[in-house]
Amino acid sequence: MPLHIDTLSRKNKMSIADLPNLLIGADTVVPTLYGPKRYVNFDNAASTPTFQPIADSLVSFLRWYSNVHRGTGFKSQLSSWAFERSRDIVAEFIGADLEQQVVIFTKNSTEAINKLAYRLPFENSDIILTTLMEHHSNELPWRRAGKVEHVGLNDDGTISKDDFLAKLKAFGSRVKLVAITGASNVTGYINDLDFFALESHRAGVKILVDAAQLVPHRSIDVKPHDPQYCIDYLVFSGHKMYAPFGVGVLVGDKETFEQGDPETVGGGMVDMVTLEEAYWTDLPEKEEAGTPDTVGVVALAKAIHMFESLGWEAIIGHEAGLTAYALKKLKQIPAVTLYGDTDPANAAQRLGVISFNIRDLPHALVAAILSYEGAIGVRAGCFCAQPYVKSILQVSDEEAKALEKQILSRDRSNAPGAVRISFGLYNTKDEIDRLIEMLTKIAFGDYNRDYVLNKEKGEYTPKEFEVDFGEYFRL
Ligand SMILES: Cc1ncc(COP(=O)(O)O)c(C=O)c1O
């Protein structure tokens, strides 16, 4: 009789209203300058926490956990089954067809893009057409692979479709891949993937979508049997979708990965090794050298069940409600400058990722005040998207050069950037009210004045405020 079958499945109806209570750490109290306060997390675009049902599923899986694929014992067989069943669940979630495509588990989106960049047979003069909106993870791997060209932006910070078409035409057959983000981690803009896929394919070019930001917020279908609108390659990360246990996903056609050598070699991905030769095994193992993160993969499958159980309509409705509410309130603080689309009426067409500055206050100082005085976690800086942030902040080339010099001399005190808040499924309007109250105080100068800047790091900390993290979590 099987024991401890957990109950989180796509059939179990979950409700968004339950999530604040199901969040692990929902009631965590952290130290501030004014004593302990309940923590508010508005940094979900970076990583999301997890929910009790997902953690419970993992605890029930851990009693079966064993090494996958090579063991002969029952636990190893069950773990191998769970690992492969999770792959099927991931494939179904994004509409992949495992007959012709492969789902490869990686560490994160960054590793997935690097893996693909290694695999594609570019030559030095081949062009990878990417955009000015990208996260560094969808920029730097391509610089090693070939010549990178960038599609420019419109005045509002969206990607210029005209420039995309012009560049596709101008570079012609030299363009070997279009690499574009599904949604911005700075402004929350969602890109028109049908348009970019169609035009790429019309030009005879494959498209990679960096879906690290999009997958947790919108349904995605890679449409493998649609030559016009398919997404040829897709990457995303478990830690941004409530499965913070170290798994990323790379999806692509088998043909890409069947030829040639994988990036990483070692155990688990060979059929035979002699002292002279190694014969790679079949996909997907060929691309997953070493012992995989089975627990992380199972967690991702369980997180997917949670998304399916909640339903996209409810997810989008909740996040759009929070975004519209926050934009409306932020606009009422006169000193706040918002970037991107600031219209609350458009909240359902974008992600709940909002970047802003308060007057000329350093972004890092605003983030520090929110943390040390309000117990509110946000992010400040360029969010690993420096070219995009410089562009939306309208940093001139001259200013950028001067700043580069300063930063390279290890002084980040004037590093450009913004403050970013990003919502998760469990956030509430009450939490936004807390943020607005703090930002209003900051705008009116009502905050502690004793912050010290660490120039090298570009970070602010209050004077005489020491925390022993070991008091909160022992290691
Ligand atoms: C749009 C985008 N792409 C890629 C990444 C990189 O993801 P990871 O850190 O999981 O590799 C991020 C992370 O924030 C992102 O926002």
Coordinates of C-alpha atoms and ligand atoms in Angstrom, one line a residue:
M1 CA 0.0 0.0 0.0
P2 CA 1.7 3.3 -1.1
L3 CA 2.3 5.6 1.8
H4 CA 2.5 9.4 1.9
I5 CA 1.0 10.2 -1.5
D6 CA 0.9 14.0 -1.4
T7 CA -2.1 15.9 -2.5
L8 CA -0.8 18.7 -4.8
S9 CA -2.1 17.8 -8.2
R10 CA -3.5 19.9 -11.1
K11 CA -7.0 18.5 -10.2
N12 CA -7.0 19.9 -6.7
K13 CA -8.5 23.3 -6.9
M14 CA -6.4 25.9 -5.2
S15 CA -7.4 29.5 -4.8
I16 CA -5.3 32.7 -5.0
A17 CA -7.0 33.8 -1.8
D18 CA -5.4 30.9 0.1
L19 CA -1.8 31.7 -1.1
P20 CA -0.8 34.4 1.5
N21 CA -1.5 31.8 4.2
L22 CA 0.3 29.0 2.3
L23 CA 3.4 31.0 1.7
I24 CA 6.4 29.6 3.6
G25 CA 7.7 32.4 5.7
A26 CA 4.5 34.5 5.3
D27 CA 4.7 35.7 8.9
T28 CA 8.5 36.2 9.1
V29 CA 9.5 39.1 11.2
V30 CA 12.8 40.8 10.5
P31 CA 14.8 43.4 12.4
T32 CA 14.6 47.1 11.4
L33 CA 15.8 50.4 12.9
Y34 CA 12.5 50.6 14.7
G35 CA 12.3 47.1 16.0
P36 CA 11.0 43.8 14.4
K37 CA 8.5 44.1 11.5
R38 CA 6.7 41.5 9.3
Y39 CA 8.7 41.1 6.0
V40 CA 7.2 42.1 2.7
N41 CA 8.8 40.6 -0.4
F42 CA 8.5 42.7 -3.6
D43 CA 11.5 41.0 -5.3
N44 CA 9.7 38.2 -7.0
A45 CA 11.1 38.9 -10.5
A46 CA 14.5 37.8 -9.0
S47 CA 13.4 34.7 -7.1
T48 CA 10.1 33.6 -5.6
P49 CA 9.7 31.9 -2.2
T50 CA 7.7 28.7 -2.1
F51 CA 4.4 27.5 -0.8
Q52 CA 3.7 24.8 1.9
P53 CA 2.0 22.3 -0.5
I54 CA 5.1 22.4 -2.8
A55 CA 7.4 21.9 0.2
D56 CA 5.1 19.1 1.6
S57 CA 5.3 17.4 -1.8
L58 CA 9.1 17.5 -1.6
V59 CA 9.2 16.1 1.9
S60 CA 7.0 13.2 0.8
F61 CA 9.3 12.7 -2.3
L62 CA 12.4 12.8 -0.1
R63 CA 11.5 9.4 1.5
W64 CA 11.8 7.9 -2.0
Y65 CA 14.8 10.0 -3.1
S66 CA 17.7 8.1 -4.6
N67 CA 20.1 8.5 -7.5
V68 CA 18.3 8.4 -10.9
H69 CA 18.8 6.3 -14.0
R70 CA 21.6 4.0 -12.8
G71 CA 20.4 2.5 -9.6
T72 CA 18.6 -0.9 -9.5
G73 CA 16.8 -0.5 -6.1
F74 CA 13.1 0.4 -5.8
K75 CA 13.9 3.9 -4.6
S76 CA 16.2 4.6 -7.5
Q77 CA 13.5 3.2 -9.9
L78 CA 10.9 5.4 -8.4
S79 CA 13.1 8.5 -8.4
S80 CA 13.9 7.8 -12.1
W81 CA 10.2 7.5 -12.8
A82 CA 9.5 10.8 -10.9
F83 CA 12.3 12.6 -12.8
E84 CA 11.0 11.5 -16.2
R85 CA 7.4 12.1 -15.3
S86 CA 8.4 15.6 -14.3
R87 CA 10.0 16.1 -17.7
D88 CA 6.6 15.1 -19.3
I89 CA 4.8 17.6 -17.0
V90 CA 7.2 20.4 -18.0
A91 CA 6.8 19.5 -21.7
E92 CA 3.0 19.5 -21.5
F93 CA 3.0 22.8 -19.6
I94 CA 4.7 24.6 -22.6
G95 CA 3.2 22.5 -25.3
A96 CA 6.4 20.7 -26.3
D97 CA 6.3 17.5 -28.4
L98 CA 8.9 15.1 -27.0
E99 CA 8.8 13.1 -30.2
Q100 CA 10.7 15.9 -32.0
Q101 CA 11.8 18.2 -29.2
V102 CA 13.8 17.7 -26.1
V103 CA 13.4 19.2 -22.6
I104 CA 16.8 19.5 -21.0
F105 CA 17.2 20.3 -17.3
T106 CA 19.8 22.9 -16.4
K107 CA 20.7 24.9 -13.4
N108 CA 18.9 28.1 -14.5
S109 CA 18.0 30.2 -17.6
T110 CA 21.6 31.5 -17.8
E111 CA 23.0 28.0 -18.0
A112 CA 20.3 27.0 -20.6
I113 CA 21.2 30.0 -22.9
N114 CA 25.0 29.3 -22.5
K115 CA 24.3 25.6 -23.4
L116 CA 22.4 26.6 -26.5
A117 CA 25.0 29.2 -27.5
Y118 CA 27.6 26.4 -27.3
R119 CA 25.5 24.0 -29.4
L120 CA 24.5 26.2 -32.3
P121 CA 27.0 26.0 -35.1
F122 CA 27.7 29.7 -35.7
E123 CA 30.7 31.1 -37.5
N124 CA 32.4 34.4 -36.6
S125 CA 30.5 36.6 -39.1
D126 CA 27.1 35.0 -38.3
I127 CA 24.7 37.4 -36.6
I128 CA 22.6 36.7 -33.5
L129 CA 19.9 39.4 -33.6
T130 CA 18.9 40.3 -30.1
T131 CA 17.4 43.4 -28.6
L132 CA 18.3 46.3 -26.3
M133 CA 15.7 45.0 -23.7
E134 CA 17.6 41.9 -22.8
H135 CA 18.9 40.6 -19.4
H136 CA 22.7 40.1 -19.6
S137 CA 22.0 36.3 -19.7
N138 CA 20.5 36.7 -23.2
E139 CA 23.3 39.0 -24.3
L140 CA 26.7 37.8 -23.1
P141 CA 26.5 34.1 -24.1
W142 CA 25.8 35.3 -27.7
R143 CA 28.9 37.6 -27.8
R144 CA 31.0 34.5 -27.5
A145 CA 29.1 32.6 -30.2
G146 CA 29.1 35.1 -33.0
K147 CA 28.4 38.8 -33.8
V148 CA 25.6 40.3 -31.8
E149 CA 23.4 43.0 -33.3
H150 CA 20.7 44.8 -31.3
V151 CA 17.1 45.8 -32.2
G152 CA 16.5 49.3 -30.9
L153 CA 13.7 50.6 -28.7
N154 CA 10.8 53.0 -29.2
D155 CA 10.6 56.1 -27.0
D156 CA 8.4 54.2 -24.5
G157 CA 11.0 51.5 -24.0
T158 CA 9.2 48.8 -26.1
I159 CA 11.1 47.0 -28.8
S160 CA 10.9 48.7 -32.2
K161 CA 9.2 46.2 -34.6
D162 CA 10.2 48.5 -37.5
D163 CA 13.9 48.3 -36.4
F164 CA 13.5 44.5 -36.1
L165 CA 12.2 44.2 -39.6
A166 CA 14.8 46.6 -41.0
K167 CA 17.7 44.7 -39.3
L168 CA 16.4 41.3 -40.4
K169 CA 16.3 42.7 -44.0
A170 CA 19.6 44.6 -43.8
F171 CA 21.6 41.6 -42.4
G172 CA 19.8 39.1 -44.6
S173 CA 21.2 35.6 -44.6
R174 CA 23.9 36.5 -42.0
V175 CA 21.2 36.4 -39.3
K176 CA 21.3 32.9 -37.8
L177 CA 19.2 33.4 -34.7
V178 CA 16.8 35.8 -33.1
A179 CA 17.2 35.9 -29.3
I180 CA 14.5 37.8 -27.5
T181 CA 13.1 38.1 -24.1
G182 CA 9.5 37.1 -23.5
A183 CA 9.0 39.9 -21.1
S184 CA 11.2 42.6 -19.5
N185 CA 12.5 42.2 -16.0
V186 CA 12.8 46.1 -15.8
T187 CA 9.5 47.5 -17.2
G188 CA 7.3 44.4 -17.3
Y189 CA 6.6 44.8 -21.0
I190 CA 5.4 41.6 -22.6
N191 CA 6.7 41.1 -26.2
D192 CA 4.5 40.2 -29.1
L193 CA 6.0 36.7 -29.6
D194 CA 3.7 35.8 -32.5
F195 CA 5.0 38.8 -34.4
F196 CA 8.7 38.1 -33.7
A197 CA 8.3 34.4 -34.4
L198 CA 6.4 34.9 -37.6
E199 CA 8.9 37.5 -39.0
S200 CA 11.9 35.5 -37.9
H201 CA 10.6 32.4 -39.7
R202 CA 9.6 34.4 -42.8
A203 CA 13.3 35.4 -42.9
G204 CA 14.3 31.7 -42.5
V205 CA 15.7 32.3 -38.9
K206 CA 15.0 30.4 -35.7
I207 CA 14.0 32.2 -32.6
L208 CA 15.0 31.7 -28.9
V209 CA 12.7 33.1 -26.3
D210 CA 14.1 33.9 -22.9
A211 CA 11.0 33.2 -20.9
A212 CA 12.5 33.5 -17.4
Q213 CA 10.1 36.4 -16.7
L214 CA 7.2 35.3 -18.8
V215 CA 6.6 31.7 -17.8
P216 CA 5.5 32.4 -14.2
H217 CA 2.9 34.9 -15.4
R218 CA 1.5 33.8 -18.8
S219 CA 0.6 30.5 -20.5
I220 CA 3.2 29.7 -23.2
D221 CA 2.9 27.3 -26.1
V222 CA 6.0 26.6 -28.1
K223 CA 3.7 25.3 -31.0
P224 CA 6.1 22.7 -32.3
H225 CA 4.0 21.9 -35.3
D226 CA 3.4 25.4 -36.5
P227 CA 6.3 26.4 -38.7
Q228 CA 5.2 30.1 -38.7
Y229 CA 4.6 30.8 -35.0
C230 CA 6.6 28.1 -33.2
I231 CA 9.2 29.1 -30.6
D232 CA 12.2 27.1 -31.6
Y233 CA 14.1 27.4 -28.3
L234 CA 12.7 28.4 -24.9
V235 CA 14.4 28.8 -21.5
F236 CA 13.1 29.4 -18.1
S237 CA 14.0 29.0 -14.4
G238 CA 12.2 27.1 -11.5
H239 CA 13.3 29.6 -8.9
K240 CA 11.2 32.3 -10.4
M241 CA 8.1 30.1 -10.3
Y242 CA 7.9 29.0 -6.7
A243 CA 10.3 26.1 -7.1
P244 CA 13.5 27.6 -5.6
F245 CA 15.5 24.4 -5.7
G246 CA 18.0 24.9 -8.5
V247 CA 16.5 23.9 -11.8
G248 CA 16.3 25.6 -15.2
V249 CA 14.8 24.4 -18.5
L250 CA 16.0 24.5 -22.1
V251 CA 13.6 23.3 -24.8
G252 CA 14.6 22.9 -28.5
D253 CA 14.3 20.5 -31.4
K254 CA 16.2 17.3 -31.0
E255 CA 18.2 17.9 -34.2
T256 CA 20.1 20.8 -32.6
F257 CA 21.4 18.6 -29.9
E258 CA 21.8 15.3 -31.7
Q259 CA 24.8 16.4 -33.7
G260 CA 28.1 17.2 -32.2
D261 CA 29.5 17.3 -28.7
P262 CA 27.7 18.5 -25.6
E263 CA 29.0 21.4 -23.6
T264 CA 29.5 19.4 -20.4
V265 CA 30.9 15.8 -20.4
G266 CA 31.2 13.2 -17.7
G267 CA 29.1 10.6 -16.1
G268 CA 25.6 9.6 -17.1
M269 CA 25.8 10.8 -20.7
V270 CA 27.9 8.1 -22.5
D271 CA 27.1 4.7 -24.0
M272 CA 30.7 3.5 -23.9
V273 CA 34.1 4.9 -22.9
T274 CA 37.4 3.5 -23.9
L275 CA 40.8 5.0 -23.3
E276 CA 40.7 6.5 -26.8
E277 CA 37.0 7.2 -27.4
A278 CA 33.7 8.2 -25.8
Y279 CA 30.3 7.5 -27.4
W280 CA 27.5 9.9 -26.3
T281 CA 24.2 8.4 -25.3
D282 CA 20.8 9.6 -26.5
L283 CA 19.0 12.8 -25.6
P284 CA 18.2 14.1 -23.1
E285 CA 20.8 12.4 -21.0
K286 CA 23.5 13.4 -23.5
E287 CA 23.0 17.0 -22.4
E288 CA 22.6 16.3 -18.7
A289 CA 26.0 15.1 -17.6
G290 CA 26.5 14.3 -13.9
T291 CA 23.8 13.6 -11.3
P292 CA 20.8 15.9 -11.9
D293 CA 18.9 17.9 -9.4
T294 CA 16.0 15.4 -9.1
V295 CA 14.4 17.1 -6.1
G296 CA 14.5 20.5 -7.9
V297 CA 12.9 18.9 -11.0
V298 CA 10.1 17.3 -9.0
A299 CA 9.6 20.7 -7.2
L300 CA 9.2 22.3 -10.6
A301 CA 6.6 19.7 -11.7
K302 CA 4.7 20.4 -8.5
A303 CA 4.9 24.2 -9.0
I304 CA 3.4 23.6 -12.5
H305 CA 0.6 21.6 -10.9
M306 CA -0.1 24.6 -8.7
F307 CA -0.2 27.0 -11.7
E308 CA -2.6 24.6 -13.5
S309 CA -4.7 24.3 -10.4
L310 CA -5.0 28.1 -9.9
G311 CA -5.7 28.7 -13.6
W312 CA -4.2 31.5 -15.8
E313 CA -7.3 33.7 -15.7
A314 CA -7.1 33.9 -11.9
I315 CA -3.3 34.4 -11.9
I316 CA -3.4 37.2 -14.5
G317 CA -6.4 38.8 -12.8
H318 CA -4.7 38.9 -9.4
E319 CA -1.4 40.2 -10.7
A320 CA -3.0 42.8 -12.9
G321 CA -5.1 44.0 -9.9
L322 CA -2.0 44.5 -7.8
T323 CA -0.2 46.2 -10.7
A324 CA -3.0 48.6 -11.4
Y325 CA -3.4 49.4 -7.7
A326 CA 0.3 50.0 -7.2
L327 CA 0.6 52.2 -10.3
K328 CA -2.4 54.3 -9.2
K329 CA -0.9 54.8 -5.8
L330 CA 2.6 55.4 -7.0
K331 CA 1.4 58.1 -9.4
Q332 CA -0.1 60.0 -6.4
I333 CA 3.4 60.5 -4.9
P334 CA 4.6 63.6 -6.8
A335 CA 8.3 62.8 -6.4
V336 CA 8.1 59.4 -8.0
T337 CA 9.2 58.9 -11.7
L338 CA 7.9 55.7 -13.2
Y339 CA 9.4 54.0 -16.2
G340 CA 7.6 52.2 -19.0
D341 CA 3.8 52.0 -19.3
T342 CA 2.4 53.8 -16.3
D343 CA -1.3 53.5 -17.2
P344 CA -3.1 51.3 -14.6
A345 CA -5.7 50.5 -17.3
N346 CA -3.0 48.5 -19.2
A347 CA -2.1 46.4 -16.2
A348 CA -3.4 43.1 -17.7
Q349 CA -1.2 43.5 -20.8
R350 CA 2.1 43.7 -18.8
L351 CA 3.8 42.0 -15.8
G352 CA 3.7 43.2 -12.3
V353 CA 7.2 44.5 -12.5
I354 CA 7.5 48.3 -11.8
S355 CA 10.7 50.4 -11.8
F356 CA 10.9 53.9 -10.5
N357 CA 13.1 56.5 -8.9
I358 CA 12.3 59.1 -6.2
R359 CA 13.5 62.5 -7.3
D360 CA 17.3 62.5 -7.4
L361 CA 17.7 60.2 -4.4
P362 CA 20.1 57.3 -5.1
H363 CA 18.1 54.2 -5.9
A364 CA 20.3 52.2 -3.6
L365 CA 19.5 54.6 -0.7
V366 CA 15.7 54.2 -1.3
A367 CA 16.0 50.4 -1.4
A368 CA 18.1 50.6 1.9
I369 CA 15.5 52.7 3.6
L370 CA 12.7 50.4 2.5
S371 CA 14.6 47.5 4.0
Y372 CA 16.1 48.9 7.2
E373 CA 13.1 51.0 8.1
G374 CA 10.1 49.3 6.4
A375 CA 11.2 45.6 6.2
I376 CA 10.3 45.7 2.5
G377 CA 12.5 43.7 0.1
V378 CA 13.0 45.3 -3.3
R379 CA 15.8 45.5 -5.8
A380 CA 17.9 48.5 -6.9
G381 CA 20.3 49.1 -9.7
C382 CA 20.2 47.9 -13.3
F383 CA 18.7 44.4 -12.7
C384 CA 21.4 42.7 -15.0
A385 CA 20.0 44.7 -17.9
Q386 CA 22.4 47.6 -18.0
P387 CA 22.0 48.6 -21.7
Y388 CA 18.2 48.7 -21.3
V389 CA 18.2 50.6 -18.0
K390 CA 20.7 53.2 -19.4
S391 CA 18.4 53.6 -22.3
I392 CA 15.2 54.1 -20.4
L393 CA 16.9 56.4 -17.9
Q394 CA 18.2 58.3 -21.0
V395 CA 21.8 58.2 -19.9
S396 CA 23.8 60.0 -22.6
D397 CA 26.8 58.3 -24.2
E398 CA 29.0 61.0 -22.6
E399 CA 27.6 60.4 -19.1
A400 CA 27.8 56.6 -19.7
K401 CA 31.5 56.9 -20.5
A402 CA 32.2 59.0 -17.4
L403 CA 30.2 56.6 -15.2
E404 CA 32.0 53.6 -16.7
K405 CA 35.4 55.2 -15.7
Q406 CA 34.1 55.8 -12.2
I407 CA 32.7 52.3 -11.8
L408 CA 35.8 50.7 -13.2
S409 CA 37.8 52.6 -10.6
R410 CA 35.6 50.8 -8.0
D411 CA 33.3 53.7 -7.2
R412 CA 29.7 52.8 -7.7
S413 CA 28.3 55.8 -5.8
N414 CA 26.7 57.3 -9.0
A415 CA 25.9 54.0 -10.8
P416 CA 22.7 54.6 -12.8
G417 CA 19.7 52.5 -11.9
A418 CA 16.2 52.4 -10.4
V419 CA 14.2 50.8 -7.7
R420 CA 12.2 47.7 -8.8
I421 CA 9.2 46.1 -7.2
S422 CA 7.8 42.9 -8.6
F423 CA 4.7 41.0 -7.5
G424 CA 4.1 37.4 -6.8
L425 CA 0.9 35.4 -6.5
Y426 CA 0.8 35.8 -2.7
N427 CA 1.2 39.6 -2.5
T428 CA -1.7 41.7 -1.3
K429 CA -2.9 45.3 -1.6
D430 CA -2.3 45.8 2.1
E431 CA 1.4 45.1 1.4
I432 CA 1.3 47.7 -1.4
D433 CA -0.2 50.2 1.1
R434 CA 2.8 49.6 3.4
L435 CA 5.2 50.3 0.5
I436 CA 3.3 53.5 -0.5
E437 CA 3.4 54.7 3.1
M438 CA 7.1 54.2 3.2
L439 CA 7.7 55.8 -0.2
T440 CA 5.6 58.8 0.8
K441 CA 7.7 59.2 3.9
I442 CA 10.9 59.0 1.8
A443 CA 9.6 61.5 -0.7
F444 CA 8.9 64.0 2.2
G445 CA 12.4 63.4 3.7
D446 CA 11.0 61.6 6.7
Y447 CA 13.6 58.9 7.1
N448 CA 16.7 58.2 9.1
R449 CA 19.6 60.4 7.9
D450 CA 22.5 58.2 9.2
Y451 CA 23.1 56.0 6.2
V452 CA 26.7 55.3 5.1
L453 CA 27.6 54.6 1.5
N454 CA 30.0 51.8 0.7
K455 CA 31.3 53.3 -2.6
E456 CA 32.8 50.1 -3.9
K457 CA 29.6 48.2 -3.6
G458 CA 27.2 51.2 -4.1
E459 CA 25.2 50.1 -1.1
Y460 CA 23.9 52.0 1.9
T461 CA 23.7 50.8 5.5
P462 CA 22.5 52.6 8.6
K463 CA 25.3 53.6 11.1
E464 CA 25.5 51.4 14.2
F465 CA 23.0 48.8 13.0
E466 CA 24.6 45.4 13.3
V467 CA 22.7 42.1 12.7
D468 CA 23.9 38.6 13.5
F469 CA 22.3 36.5 10.8
G470 CA 23.2 33.5 12.8
E471 CA 20.5 34.5 15.3
Y472 CA 17.9 33.9 12.6
F473 CA 19.3 30.9 10.9
R474 CA 22.0 28.6 12.3
L475 CA 24.7 27.1 10.2
Ligands
LIG1 C1 14.6 38.1 -18.4 C2 15.6 37.3 -17.6 N1 16.3 36.4 -18.3 C3 17.2 35.6 -17.7 C4 17.4 35.7 -16.3 C5 18.4 34.8 -15.7 O1 17.8 33.9 -14.9 P1 18.6 32.9 -14.0 O2 19.3 33.8 -13.0 O3 17.6 32.0 -13.4 O4 19.6 32.2 -14.8 C6 16.7 36.6 -15.6 C7 16.8 36.7 -14.1 O5 16.4 37.6 -13.5 C8 15.7 37.4 -16.3 O6 14.9 38.3 -15.6

